[in-house]
Amino acid sequence: MSDIDGRAVAAALRAEVAADAARLREEGIVPTLAVVVPTDDEGTAWYVRSIGKAAEKEGIDCRIEHLKDPGRDEIVAKLQELSADPAVHGVICQTPLPEGVTLSQVGGYISPYKDVDGANSESLGRLAAGLRTFPPATAAAVLELLKREDLVLDGAKAVVVGRSTVVGKPAALLLLNESATVTVCHSRTKELAAVCREADVLVAAVGRAGMINADFVKPGATVIDVGTNPTADGGLVGDVDYASVAPIAGRLTPVPRGVGPVTTAILLRHTVIAAELTKTHG
Amino acid sequence: MSDIDGRAVAAALRAEVAADAARLREEGIVPTLAVVVPTDDEGTAWYVRSIGKAAEKEGIDCRIEHLKDPGRDEIVAKLQELSADPAVHGVICQTPLPEGVTLSQVGGYISPYKDVDGANSESLGRLAAGLRTFPPATAAAVLELLKREDLVLDGAKAVVVGRSTVVGKPAALLLLNESATVTVCHSRTKELAAVCREADVLVAAVGRAGMINADFVKPGATVIDVGTNPTADGGLVGDVDYASVAPIAGRLTPVPRGVGPVTTAILLRHTVIAAELTKTHG
């Protein structure tokens, strides 16, 4: 088994982003990402700061818009304001959202041209229809990791465990666009291990620490672990039981240092693409 | 094996539509469906007339807007005009479209509130996000047929053969919303018959006459045949080889008299729902 090195992929992507950002700045465009943070959650604050640092490092300005105990209307107003601001190219609405507010609802107020984390359902629909769009960054990171490996997705059997709007469903649509035969599993799936064992490519996005063990993996399969489950000691573990799966899988992303850094790099790449789009779409 | 009677399902749906349309008319709202026909194709003209007749019969006014050799801009302008017309509640853009124009492109100009055949990618995205929306009528017809049978979709293995934006992908998303474990197959799928033989529910939407034969069907499975392939003598056959599959399947939709009449009934149902929506959305 070989580990898929998420940090190396992220570094390669970020080098491209830095070059694009430098070129845009020479043209007088300062690529700018705005992150709306509607929560006081500590983990979220840490994550948002890490995006901000990564952005600045590659030449992207990052505006963090913290909202104190916002209601739905305040979040919507901020997303509309940023969508209309010509100095802002990418807009993210960070989760968790306040009780009763869903990302699917408020995401519709992010302009599709600036929707660098694919939160607008129009972006998801364009993905399903095979049109140009920004997929959710985590789902795009899964594909980026797979496409940089020496494997054939065309005709491969891919199984995605998890049917969320932000990861499972868009990852399935991206894999389908690559001509994989795609199965989406979830909490109601029967004989889950057996279904997963059919997969050439297995994507774990369930949010349950270590749930995917050796029983779920065909020898030689490529396994992408999207899980980021906090541990008691402040660390992170994936949805895949690494020790059990590593001897069986052909390739496996670790957690941390797998999907996570690539997701951040994809957000930055989407932001420079969005900045580039302003040349034609204003 | 028992045939699933599409005409009976359509009749039940249309009776509900007629009652809703009558109630709306009493309130001064004349439910109105506009069909843009950008082709001189004979089969299309026949199909559009059949929608028109069905609509009028259930109390829905139907406007057929024939465009003679239109370009993309003319189609877009007509869809925008109808989307803005308060007297029109449902808008369909009929295919085939002129060379170089795709439904995914022009569908974006149909207001999602009037998009009764789910041609706007925003409608598809809302479907993927689990938000209220109009799915493409054919995909909705597949689900309507399944939900009226005495079978459990929750946890069932569903296989959809075909990944089109108008049928395969939305049918897969609808089945996923019902908590089926869903596999999408297509022309690049390996060992297609074996994958299909796993299905409790098999949806055939490939557009190849009689391709799905007994080898593809698990004994007792429910098979929905979306195919409408013209025969040399002017008839229609499905994607399923009826004679071969009928002895094996638990339930099977015939062609004609399966998905087709239900699709028309769904278009009418969507139109009365869209007319109802004008009370809140203008």
Coordinates of C-alpha atoms in Angstrom, one line a residue:
Chain A
M1 CA 0.0 0.0 0.0
S2 CA 1.1 3.5 -0.7
D3 CA -0.1 6.6 1.0
I4 CA -1.5 9.3 -1.3
D5 CA 0.3 12.5 -0.3
G6 CA -2.3 15.2 0.1
R7 CA 0.3 17.8 1.1
A8 CA 2.3 17.2 -2.0
V9 CA -0.8 17.6 -4.2
A10 CA -1.8 20.7 -2.3
A11 CA 1.7 22.2 -2.7
A12 CA 1.6 21.6 -6.5
L13 CA -1.8 23.2 -6.8
R14 CA -0.8 26.2 -4.6
A15 CA 2.3 26.8 -6.7
E16 CA 0.0 27.1 -9.7
V17 CA -2.4 29.4 -7.8
A18 CA 0.5 31.6 -6.7
A19 CA 1.6 32.0 -10.3
D20 CA -2.0 32.9 -11.4
A21 CA -2.4 35.3 -8.5
A22 CA 0.8 37.1 -9.4
R23 CA -0.2 37.4 -13.0
L24 CA -3.7 38.8 -12.0
R25 CA -2.1 41.3 -9.7
E26 CA 0.2 42.5 -12.5
E27 CA -3.1 43.1 -14.5
G28 CA -4.4 45.2 -11.6
I29 CA -6.7 42.5 -10.2
V30 CA -6.2 41.6 -6.6
P31 CA -7.8 38.1 -6.2
T32 CA -10.0 38.3 -3.1
L33 CA -11.8 35.6 -1.1
A34 CA -14.4 36.6 1.5
V35 CA -15.3 34.1 4.2
V36 CA -18.6 34.7 6.1
V37 CA -18.3 33.2 9.6
P38 CA -21.7 33.1 11.2
T39 CA -20.5 31.2 14.4
D40 CA -18.3 31.6 17.4
D41 CA -17.3 28.0 17.2
E42 CA -13.6 27.6 18.1
G43 CA -12.7 24.9 15.6
T44 CA -14.3 26.9 12.8
A45 CA -12.3 30.0 13.8
W46 CA -9.1 27.9 13.6
Y47 CA -10.1 26.5 10.2
V48 CA -11.0 29.9 8.8
R49 CA -7.7 31.4 10.0
S50 CA -5.8 28.6 8.3
I51 CA -7.7 29.4 5.0
G52 CA -6.8 33.1 5.5
K53 CA -3.1 32.3 6.0
A54 CA -3.0 30.0 3.0
A55 CA -4.7 32.6 0.8
E56 CA -2.3 35.4 1.8
K57 CA 0.7 33.2 1.3
E58 CA -0.3 32.6 -2.4
G59 CA -1.2 36.2 -3.1
I60 CA -4.9 36.1 -2.5
D61 CA -6.5 38.7 -0.2
C62 CA -8.8 37.1 2.4
R63 CA -11.6 39.0 4.1
I64 CA -13.1 37.3 7.1
E65 CA -16.6 38.6 7.8
H66 CA -17.5 37.5 11.3
L67 CA -21.2 37.8 12.1
K68 CA -22.2 37.8 15.8
D69 CA -25.3 35.6 16.5
P70 CA -26.8 36.3 13.1
G71 CA -30.2 35.4 11.9
R72 CA -30.9 34.0 8.4
D73 CA -31.7 37.5 7.0
E74 CA -28.4 38.9 8.2
I75 CA -26.4 36.0 6.6
V76 CA -28.3 36.4 3.4
A77 CA -27.8 40.2 3.3
K78 CA -24.0 39.7 3.8
L79 CA -23.8 37.0 1.0
Q80 CA -25.7 39.3 -1.3
E81 CA -23.5 42.3 -0.4
L82 CA -20.3 40.3 -1.1
S83 CA -21.8 38.8 -4.3
A84 CA -22.4 42.4 -5.5
D85 CA -19.0 43.7 -4.5
P86 CA -16.7 44.0 -7.5
A87 CA -13.6 43.8 -5.3
V88 CA -14.6 40.3 -4.1
H89 CA -14.1 37.3 -6.3
G90 CA -14.8 34.3 -4.1
V91 CA -17.5 34.0 -1.4
I92 CA -17.7 31.2 1.2
C93 CA -20.3 30.7 3.9
Q94 CA -18.7 28.8 6.7
T95 CA -20.6 26.2 8.7
P96 CA -22.0 25.5 11.3
L97 CA -25.0 27.8 10.7
P98 CA -27.4 29.0 13.3
E99 CA -30.2 26.6 14.4
G100 CA -32.8 26.3 11.6
V101 CA -30.7 27.8 8.8
T102 CA -29.3 25.4 6.2
L103 CA -26.5 26.0 3.7
S104 CA -28.7 24.9 0.8
Q105 CA -31.1 27.8 1.7
V106 CA -28.6 30.6 2.1
G107 CA -26.1 29.3 -0.6
G108 CA -28.6 30.4 -3.2
Y109 CA -27.6 34.0 -2.4
I110 CA -24.0 33.5 -3.4
S111 CA -23.5 34.5 -7.0
P112 CA -22.6 31.3 -9.0
Y113 CA -19.6 33.3 -10.5
K114 CA -18.2 33.7 -6.9
D115 CA -19.5 30.4 -5.4
V116 CA -16.0 28.9 -4.9
D117 CA -17.2 26.3 -2.5
G118 CA -20.2 25.2 -4.6
A119 CA -22.9 26.1 -2.0
N120 CA -25.5 27.5 -4.5
S121 CA -27.8 24.7 -5.7
E122 CA -27.4 26.2 -9.1
S123 CA -23.7 25.2 -9.0
L124 CA -24.7 21.7 -8.1
G125 CA -27.2 21.5 -10.9
R126 CA -24.7 22.8 -13.4
L127 CA -22.3 20.1 -12.1
A128 CA -25.1 17.5 -12.7
A129 CA -25.8 18.9 -16.1
G130 CA -22.1 18.7 -17.1
L131 CA -21.8 22.5 -17.4
R132 CA -18.9 24.6 -16.2
T133 CA -19.2 25.4 -12.5
F134 CA -17.5 25.4 -9.1
P135 CA -18.1 22.0 -7.4
P136 CA -17.9 22.0 -3.6
A137 CA -14.2 22.2 -2.8
T138 CA -14.0 18.9 -0.8
A139 CA -15.6 16.9 -3.6
A140 CA -13.3 18.6 -6.1
A141 CA -10.4 17.7 -3.9
V142 CA -11.4 14.0 -4.0
L143 CA -11.3 14.1 -7.8
E144 CA -8.1 16.1 -7.9
L145 CA -6.4 13.4 -5.8
L146 CA -7.8 10.6 -7.9
K147 CA -6.8 12.3 -11.2
R148 CA -3.2 12.8 -10.1
E149 CA -2.9 9.0 -9.4
D150 CA -2.0 6.7 -12.2
L151 CA -5.4 5.0 -12.4
V152 CA -8.3 4.8 -14.9
L153 CA -11.6 6.2 -13.7
D154 CA -13.3 5.5 -17.0
G155 CA -15.3 2.3 -16.4
A156 CA -14.0 1.9 -12.9
K157 CA -16.4 0.9 -10.1
A158 CA -16.6 3.8 -7.7
V159 CA -18.5 3.6 -4.4
V160 CA -19.3 6.8 -2.4
V161 CA -20.3 6.3 1.2
G162 CA -22.3 9.3 2.2
R163 CA -25.0 11.3 0.4
S164 CA -24.5 14.8 1.7
T165 CA -25.0 17.8 -0.6
V166 CA -21.5 19.1 0.2
V167 CA -19.5 15.9 -0.4
G168 CA -21.2 12.6 -1.3
K169 CA -23.6 13.8 -4.0
P170 CA -21.2 16.1 -5.8
A171 CA -18.3 13.6 -5.6
A172 CA -20.6 11.0 -7.2
L173 CA -21.6 13.4 -10.0
L174 CA -17.9 14.3 -10.6
L175 CA -17.0 10.6 -10.8
L176 CA -19.9 10.0 -13.1
N177 CA -18.6 12.8 -15.4
E178 CA -15.3 10.8 -15.5
S179 CA -17.3 7.8 -16.7
A180 CA -17.0 5.7 -13.5
T181 CA -19.8 3.4 -12.7
V182 CA -21.0 5.1 -9.5
T183 CA -22.9 3.7 -6.5
V184 CA -23.9 6.0 -3.6
C185 CA -24.4 4.3 -0.2
H186 CA -25.6 5.8 3.1
S187 CA -27.0 4.9 6.5
R188 CA -29.9 3.0 4.9
T189 CA -27.7 0.8 2.7
K190 CA -28.0 -2.9 3.3
E191 CA -24.8 -5.1 3.4
L192 CA -22.7 -2.0 3.2
A193 CA -19.4 -3.8 3.6
A194 CA -20.2 -6.1 0.7
V195 CA -21.2 -3.2 -1.6
C196 CA -18.0 -1.3 -0.7
R197 CA -15.9 -4.4 -1.4
E198 CA -16.9 -4.2 -5.1
A199 CA -15.3 -0.8 -5.4
D200 CA -12.1 0.0 -7.4
V201 CA -12.4 3.5 -5.9
L202 CA -13.9 3.9 -2.5
V203 CA -14.8 7.4 -1.2
A204 CA -15.6 7.5 2.6
A205 CA -17.6 10.6 3.5
V206 CA -19.8 9.5 6.4
G207 CA -18.4 11.3 9.4
R208 CA -18.0 8.3 11.6
A209 CA -14.5 7.7 13.0
G210 CA -12.9 4.5 11.7
M211 CA -16.1 3.0 10.4
I212 CA -14.6 1.8 7.1
N213 CA -12.4 -1.2 8.1
A214 CA -10.7 -4.0 6.2
D215 CA -14.1 -5.8 5.5
F216 CA -15.1 -2.9 3.3
V217 CA -12.1 -2.8 1.0
K218 CA -11.2 -4.9 -2.0
P219 CA -7.5 -5.8 -2.2
G220 CA -5.7 -3.1 -4.2
A221 CA -8.6 -0.6 -4.2
T222 CA -7.9 3.1 -4.0
V223 CA -9.5 4.6 -0.8
I224 CA -10.1 8.3 -0.3
D225 CA -10.9 9.2 3.3
V226 CA -12.9 12.5 3.5
G227 CA -13.7 12.1 7.2
T228 CA -12.4 14.6 9.8
N229 CA -13.5 13.4 13.1
P230 CA -12.1 15.1 16.2
T231 CA -10.5 12.9 18.8
A232 CA -10.5 13.3 22.6
D233 CA -6.9 14.5 22.5
G234 CA -7.6 17.3 20.0
G235 CA -6.4 15.4 16.9
L236 CA -8.3 14.3 13.8
V237 CA -9.1 10.8 12.5
G238 CA -10.8 9.8 9.3
D239 CA -13.8 7.6 8.5
V240 CA -11.3 4.9 7.5
D241 CA -9.7 2.6 10.1
Y242 CA -6.2 3.3 8.8
A243 CA -4.4 0.4 10.6
S244 CA -6.9 -2.1 9.3
V245 CA -7.2 -0.8 5.8
A246 CA -3.6 0.1 5.0
P247 CA -2.4 -3.5 4.4
I248 CA -5.3 -4.2 2.0
A249 CA -5.8 -1.0 0.0
G250 CA -3.6 -0.2 -3.1
R251 CA -3.6 3.5 -2.2
L252 CA -5.1 5.4 0.7
T253 CA -5.3 9.0 1.8
P254 CA -4.2 9.5 5.4
V255 CA -6.0 11.9 7.9
P256 CA -4.7 14.4 8.4
R257 CA -2.6 15.2 5.3
G258 CA -4.9 13.7 2.8
V259 CA -8.1 15.4 1.5
G260 CA -7.9 18.4 3.9
P261 CA -4.9 20.4 2.5
V262 CA -6.1 19.7 -1.1
T263 CA -9.5 21.2 -0.2
T264 CA -7.9 24.4 0.9
A265 CA -5.8 24.5 -2.2
I266 CA -8.9 24.0 -4.4
L267 CA -10.7 26.9 -2.7
L268 CA -7.7 29.1 -3.6
R269 CA -7.7 27.7 -7.2
H270 CA -11.4 28.4 -7.5
T271 CA -10.8 32.0 -6.3
V272 CA -8.2 32.8 -8.9
I273 CA -10.5 31.2 -11.6
A274 CA -13.3 33.4 -10.3
A275 CA -11.1 36.5 -10.4
E276 CA -10.2 35.6 -14.0
L277 CA -13.9 35.3 -14.8
T278 CA -14.5 39.0 -13.8
K279 CA -12.7 39.9 -17.0
T280 CA -15.6 38.6 -19.0
H281 CA -18.5 38.7 -16.5
G282 CA -17.7 41.9 -14.6
Chain B
M1 CA -44.9 -11.2 -13.4
S2 CA -47.4 -8.4 -13.4
D3 CA -47.5 -5.4 -15.7
I4 CA -47.4 -2.0 -14.1
D5 CA -50.3 -0.2 -15.7
G6 CA -49.0 3.3 -16.6
R7 CA -52.4 4.3 -18.1
A8 CA -54.2 3.6 -14.8
V9 CA -51.6 5.7 -12.8
A10 CA -51.9 8.5 -15.4
A11 CA -55.7 8.4 -15.1
A12 CA -55.5 8.7 -11.3
L13 CA -53.0 11.6 -11.5
R14 CA -55.1 13.4 -14.2
A15 CA -58.2 13.1 -12.1
E16 CA -56.4 15.0 -9.3
V17 CA -55.1 17.5 -11.8
A18 CA -58.6 18.1 -13.2
A19 CA -59.9 18.8 -9.7
D20 CA -57.1 21.2 -8.9
A21 CA -57.5 23.0 -12.3
A22 CA -61.2 23.4 -11.7
R23 CA -60.6 24.9 -8.2
L24 CA -57.9 27.3 -9.6
R25 CA -60.4 28.4 -12.3
E26 CA -63.0 29.1 -9.7
E27 CA -60.4 31.4 -8.1
G28 CA -59.9 33.2 -11.4
I29 CA -56.6 31.5 -12.3
V30 CA -56.6 29.7 -15.6
P31 CA -53.7 27.2 -15.4
T32 CA -51.6 27.6 -18.6
L33 CA -48.8 25.6 -20.1
A34 CA -46.7 27.0 -22.8
V35 CA -44.7 24.6 -25.1
V36 CA -41.9 26.0 -27.2
V37 CA -41.4 23.9 -30.3
P38 CA -38.1 24.8 -32.0
T39 CA -38.4 22.1 -34.7
D40 CA -40.5 20.9 -37.6
D41 CA -39.9 17.3 -36.6
E42 CA -43.1 15.3 -37.3
G43 CA -42.8 13.0 -34.2
T44 CA -42.3 16.0 -32.0
A45 CA -45.4 17.8 -33.5
W46 CA -47.5 14.7 -32.8
Y47 CA -46.2 14.5 -29.2
V48 CA -46.8 18.2 -28.5
R49 CA -50.4 17.9 -29.9
S50 CA -51.0 15.0 -27.5
I51 CA -49.8 17.1 -24.5
G52 CA -52.0 19.9 -25.7
K53 CA -55.1 17.6 -25.9
A54 CA -54.4 16.1 -22.5
A55 CA -54.0 19.6 -21.0
E56 CA -57.2 21.0 -22.4
K57 CA -59.1 17.9 -21.3
E58 CA -58.1 18.4 -17.7
G59 CA -58.8 22.2 -17.7
I60 CA -55.3 23.5 -18.5
D61 CA -54.9 25.9 -21.3
C62 CA -52.0 25.0 -23.6
R63 CA -50.1 27.5 -25.8
I64 CA -48.0 25.9 -28.5
E65 CA -45.3 28.3 -29.6
H66 CA -43.8 27.0 -32.8
L67 CA -40.5 28.6 -33.8
K68 CA -39.5 28.3 -37.5
D69 CA -35.8 27.5 -37.9
P70 CA -34.8 29.4 -34.7
G71 CA -31.3 30.3 -33.5
R72 CA -30.3 30.0 -29.9
D73 CA -31.1 33.7 -29.2
E74 CA -34.6 33.4 -30.5
I75 CA -35.3 30.3 -28.3
V76 CA -33.8 32.1 -25.3
A77 CA -35.9 35.2 -26.0
K78 CA -39.1 33.2 -26.2
L79 CA -38.4 31.3 -23.0
Q80 CA -37.6 34.6 -21.2
E81 CA -40.8 36.2 -22.6
L82 CA -42.9 33.2 -21.4
S83 CA -41.1 33.1 -18.0
A84 CA -42.1 36.8 -17.5
D85 CA -45.7 36.4 -18.7
P86 CA -48.0 36.3 -15.7
A87 CA -50.6 34.4 -17.6
V88 CA -48.3 31.5 -18.2
H89 CA -47.6 29.0 -15.4
G90 CA -45.6 26.2 -16.9
V91 CA -42.9 26.5 -19.7
I92 CA -41.5 23.6 -21.6
C93 CA -38.8 23.7 -24.3
Q94 CA -39.4 20.7 -26.6
T95 CA -36.5 18.8 -28.1
P96 CA -34.8 18.2 -30.6
L97 CA -33.1 21.6 -30.6
P98 CA -31.2 23.1 -33.5
E99 CA -27.7 21.9 -34.2
G100 CA -25.3 23.3 -31.6
V101 CA -27.9 24.3 -29.0
T102 CA -28.4 22.2 -25.9
L103 CA -31.3 22.0 -23.5
S104 CA -28.9 22.6 -20.5
Q105 CA -27.9 25.9 -22.0
V106 CA -31.3 27.3 -22.9
G107 CA -33.1 25.7 -19.9
G108 CA -31.4 28.2 -17.7
Y109 CA -33.8 30.9 -19.2
I110 CA -36.9 29.1 -17.9
S111 CA -37.9 30.6 -14.5
P112 CA -37.5 27.8 -11.9
Y113 CA -41.1 28.6 -10.8
K114 CA -42.4 27.6 -14.2
D115 CA -39.9 24.9 -15.1
V116 CA -42.4 22.1 -15.1
D117 CA -40.1 19.8 -17.0
G118 CA -37.0 20.5 -14.9
A119 CA -34.9 21.8 -17.7
N120 CA -33.1 24.6 -15.7
S121 CA -30.0 23.3 -14.1
E122 CA -31.0 25.2 -11.0
S123 CA -34.0 22.8 -10.8
L124 CA -31.7 19.9 -11.0
G125 CA -29.4 21.4 -8.3
R126 CA -32.3 21.9 -6.0
L127 CA -33.3 18.3 -6.6
A128 CA -29.8 17.2 -5.6
A129 CA -29.8 19.5 -2.6
G130 CA -33.2 18.0 -1.5
L131 CA -35.0 21.3 -1.9
R132 CA -38.5 21.7 -3.4
T133 CA -38.3 21.8 -7.2
F134 CA -39.8 20.4 -10.4
P135 CA -37.8 17.3 -11.4
P136 CA -37.8 16.4 -15.1
A137 CA -41.2 14.9 -15.8
T138 CA -39.9 11.6 -17.1
A139 CA -37.7 11.0 -14.0
A140 CA -40.7 12.1 -11.7
A141 CA -42.9 9.6 -13.6
V142 CA -40.4 6.8 -12.8
L143 CA -40.7 7.6 -9.1
E144 CA -44.5 8.0 -9.3
L145 CA -44.8 4.5 -10.8
L146 CA -42.5 3.0 -8.1
K147 CA -44.2 4.8 -5.2
R148 CA -47.6 3.5 -6.2
E149 CA -46.4 -0.1 -6.2
D150 CA -46.3 -1.9 -2.9
L151 CA -42.6 -1.9 -2.5
V152 CA -40.0 -0.5 -0.1
L153 CA -37.5 1.9 -1.8
D154 CA -35.7 2.6 1.6
G155 CA -32.6 0.4 1.5
A156 CA -33.5 -1.2 -1.8
K157 CA -30.8 -1.6 -4.4
A158 CA -31.6 0.6 -7.4
V159 CA -29.7 0.5 -10.7
V160 CA -30.3 3.2 -13.3
V161 CA -28.9 2.5 -16.7
G162 CA -28.3 5.8 -18.5
R163 CA -26.8 9.0 -17.2
S164 CA -28.6 11.7 -19.1
T165 CA -29.4 15.0 -17.6
V166 CA -33.1 14.6 -18.4
V167 CA -33.7 11.1 -17.1
G168 CA -30.8 9.0 -15.7
K169 CA -29.3 11.5 -13.3
P170 CA -32.5 13.0 -11.9
A171 CA -34.0 9.5 -11.5
A172 CA -30.9 8.5 -9.5
L173 CA -31.2 11.6 -7.3
L174 CA -34.9 11.0 -6.7
L175 CA -34.2 7.4 -5.8
L176 CA -31.4 8.5 -3.5
N177 CA -33.9 11.0 -1.8
E178 CA -36.0 7.9 -1.1
S179 CA -33.0 6.2 0.6
A180 CA -32.4 3.6 -2.1
T181 CA -28.8 2.5 -2.6
V182 CA -28.3 3.8 -6.1
T183 CA -25.9 2.8 -8.9
V184 CA -25.7 4.7 -12.2
C185 CA -24.5 2.7 -15.2
H186 CA -23.8 3.8 -18.7
S187 CA -22.0 3.0 -21.9
R188 CA -18.6 2.7 -20.1
T189 CA -19.8 0.3 -17.4
K190 CA -18.1 -3.0 -17.3
E191 CA -20.1 -6.2 -16.8
L192 CA -23.3 -4.3 -17.2
A193 CA -25.6 -7.3 -17.0
A194 CA -24.0 -8.5 -13.7
V195 CA -24.3 -5.0 -12.2
C196 CA -28.0 -4.8 -13.3
R197 CA -28.7 -8.3 -11.9
E198 CA -28.0 -6.9 -8.4
A199 CA -30.9 -4.5 -8.7
D200 CA -34.2 -4.8 -6.7
V201 CA -35.3 -1.9 -8.9
L202 CA -33.9 -1.5 -12.4
V203 CA -34.5 1.7 -14.4
A204 CA -33.7 1.4 -18.1
A205 CA -33.0 4.7 -19.8
V206 CA -30.5 4.0 -22.5
G207 CA -32.4 4.5 -25.7
R208 CA -31.4 1.2 -27.3
A209 CA -34.3 -1.0 -28.3
G210 CA -34.5 -4.3 -26.3
M211 CA -31.0 -4.0 -24.9
I212 CA -32.0 -5.1 -21.4
N213 CA -32.8 -8.8 -21.6
A214 CA -33.2 -11.6 -19.1
D215 CA -29.5 -11.7 -18.3
F216 CA -29.8 -8.2 -16.7
V217 CA -32.7 -9.0 -14.4
K218 CA -32.8 -10.6 -10.9
P219 CA -35.8 -12.8 -10.5
G220 CA -38.6 -10.8 -8.9
A221 CA -37.1 -7.4 -9.6
T222 CA -39.2 -4.3 -10.5
V223 CA -38.2 -3.0 -13.9
I224 CA -39.1 0.4 -15.2
D225 CA -38.6 0.9 -18.9
V226 CA -38.1 4.5 -19.9
G227 CA -37.1 3.7 -23.5
T228 CA -39.2 4.9 -26.4
N229 CA -37.5 3.6 -29.5
P230 CA -39.4 3.9 -32.8
T231 CA -39.9 0.7 -34.8
A232 CA -39.8 0.4 -38.6
D233 CA -43.6 0.0 -38.7
G234 CA -44.3 3.2 -36.8
G235 CA -44.7 1.7 -33.4
L236 CA -42.6 2.1 -30.2
V237 CA -40.5 -0.4 -28.2
G238 CA -38.7 0.1 -24.9
D239 CA -35.1 -0.5 -23.8
V240 CA -36.3 -3.8 -22.2
D241 CA -36.7 -6.9 -24.3
Y242 CA -40.2 -7.5 -22.9
A243 CA -40.7 -11.1 -24.0
S244 CA -37.4 -12.1 -22.4
V245 CA -37.7 -10.1 -19.2
A246 CA -41.4 -10.6 -18.5
P247 CA -41.1 -14.2 -17.2
I248 CA -38.3 -13.1 -14.7
A249 CA -39.3 -9.7 -13.4
G250 CA -41.6 -9.3 -10.5
R251 CA -43.1 -6.2 -12.1
L252 CA -42.5 -4.5 -15.4
T253 CA -43.7 -1.4 -17.2
P254 CA -44.8 -2.1 -20.8
V255 CA -43.9 0.3 -23.7
P256 CA -46.2 1.9 -24.8
R257 CA -48.6 2.4 -21.8
G258 CA -45.9 2.5 -19.1
V259 CA -43.8 5.6 -18.3
G260 CA -45.1 7.6 -21.3
P261 CA -48.7 8.5 -20.2
V262 CA -47.5 9.1 -16.6
T263 CA -44.9 11.6 -17.9
T264 CA -47.6 13.6 -19.6
A265 CA -49.8 13.5 -16.4
I266 CA -46.8 14.7 -14.4
L267 CA -46.3 17.7 -16.7
L268 CA -49.9 18.6 -16.1
R269 CA -49.6 18.1 -12.3
H270 CA -46.5 20.3 -12.3
T271 CA -48.4 23.0 -14.2
V272 CA -51.2 23.2 -11.6
I273 CA -48.6 23.3 -8.9
A274 CA -46.9 26.1 -10.7
A275 CA -50.2 27.9 -11.1
E276 CA -50.8 27.5 -7.3
L277 CA -47.3 29.0 -6.7
T278 CA -48.3 32.2 -8.4
K279 CA -50.5 33.0 -5.4
T280 CA -47.3 33.4 -3.3
H281 CA -44.6 34.2 -5.9
G282 CA -46.6 36.3 -8.4

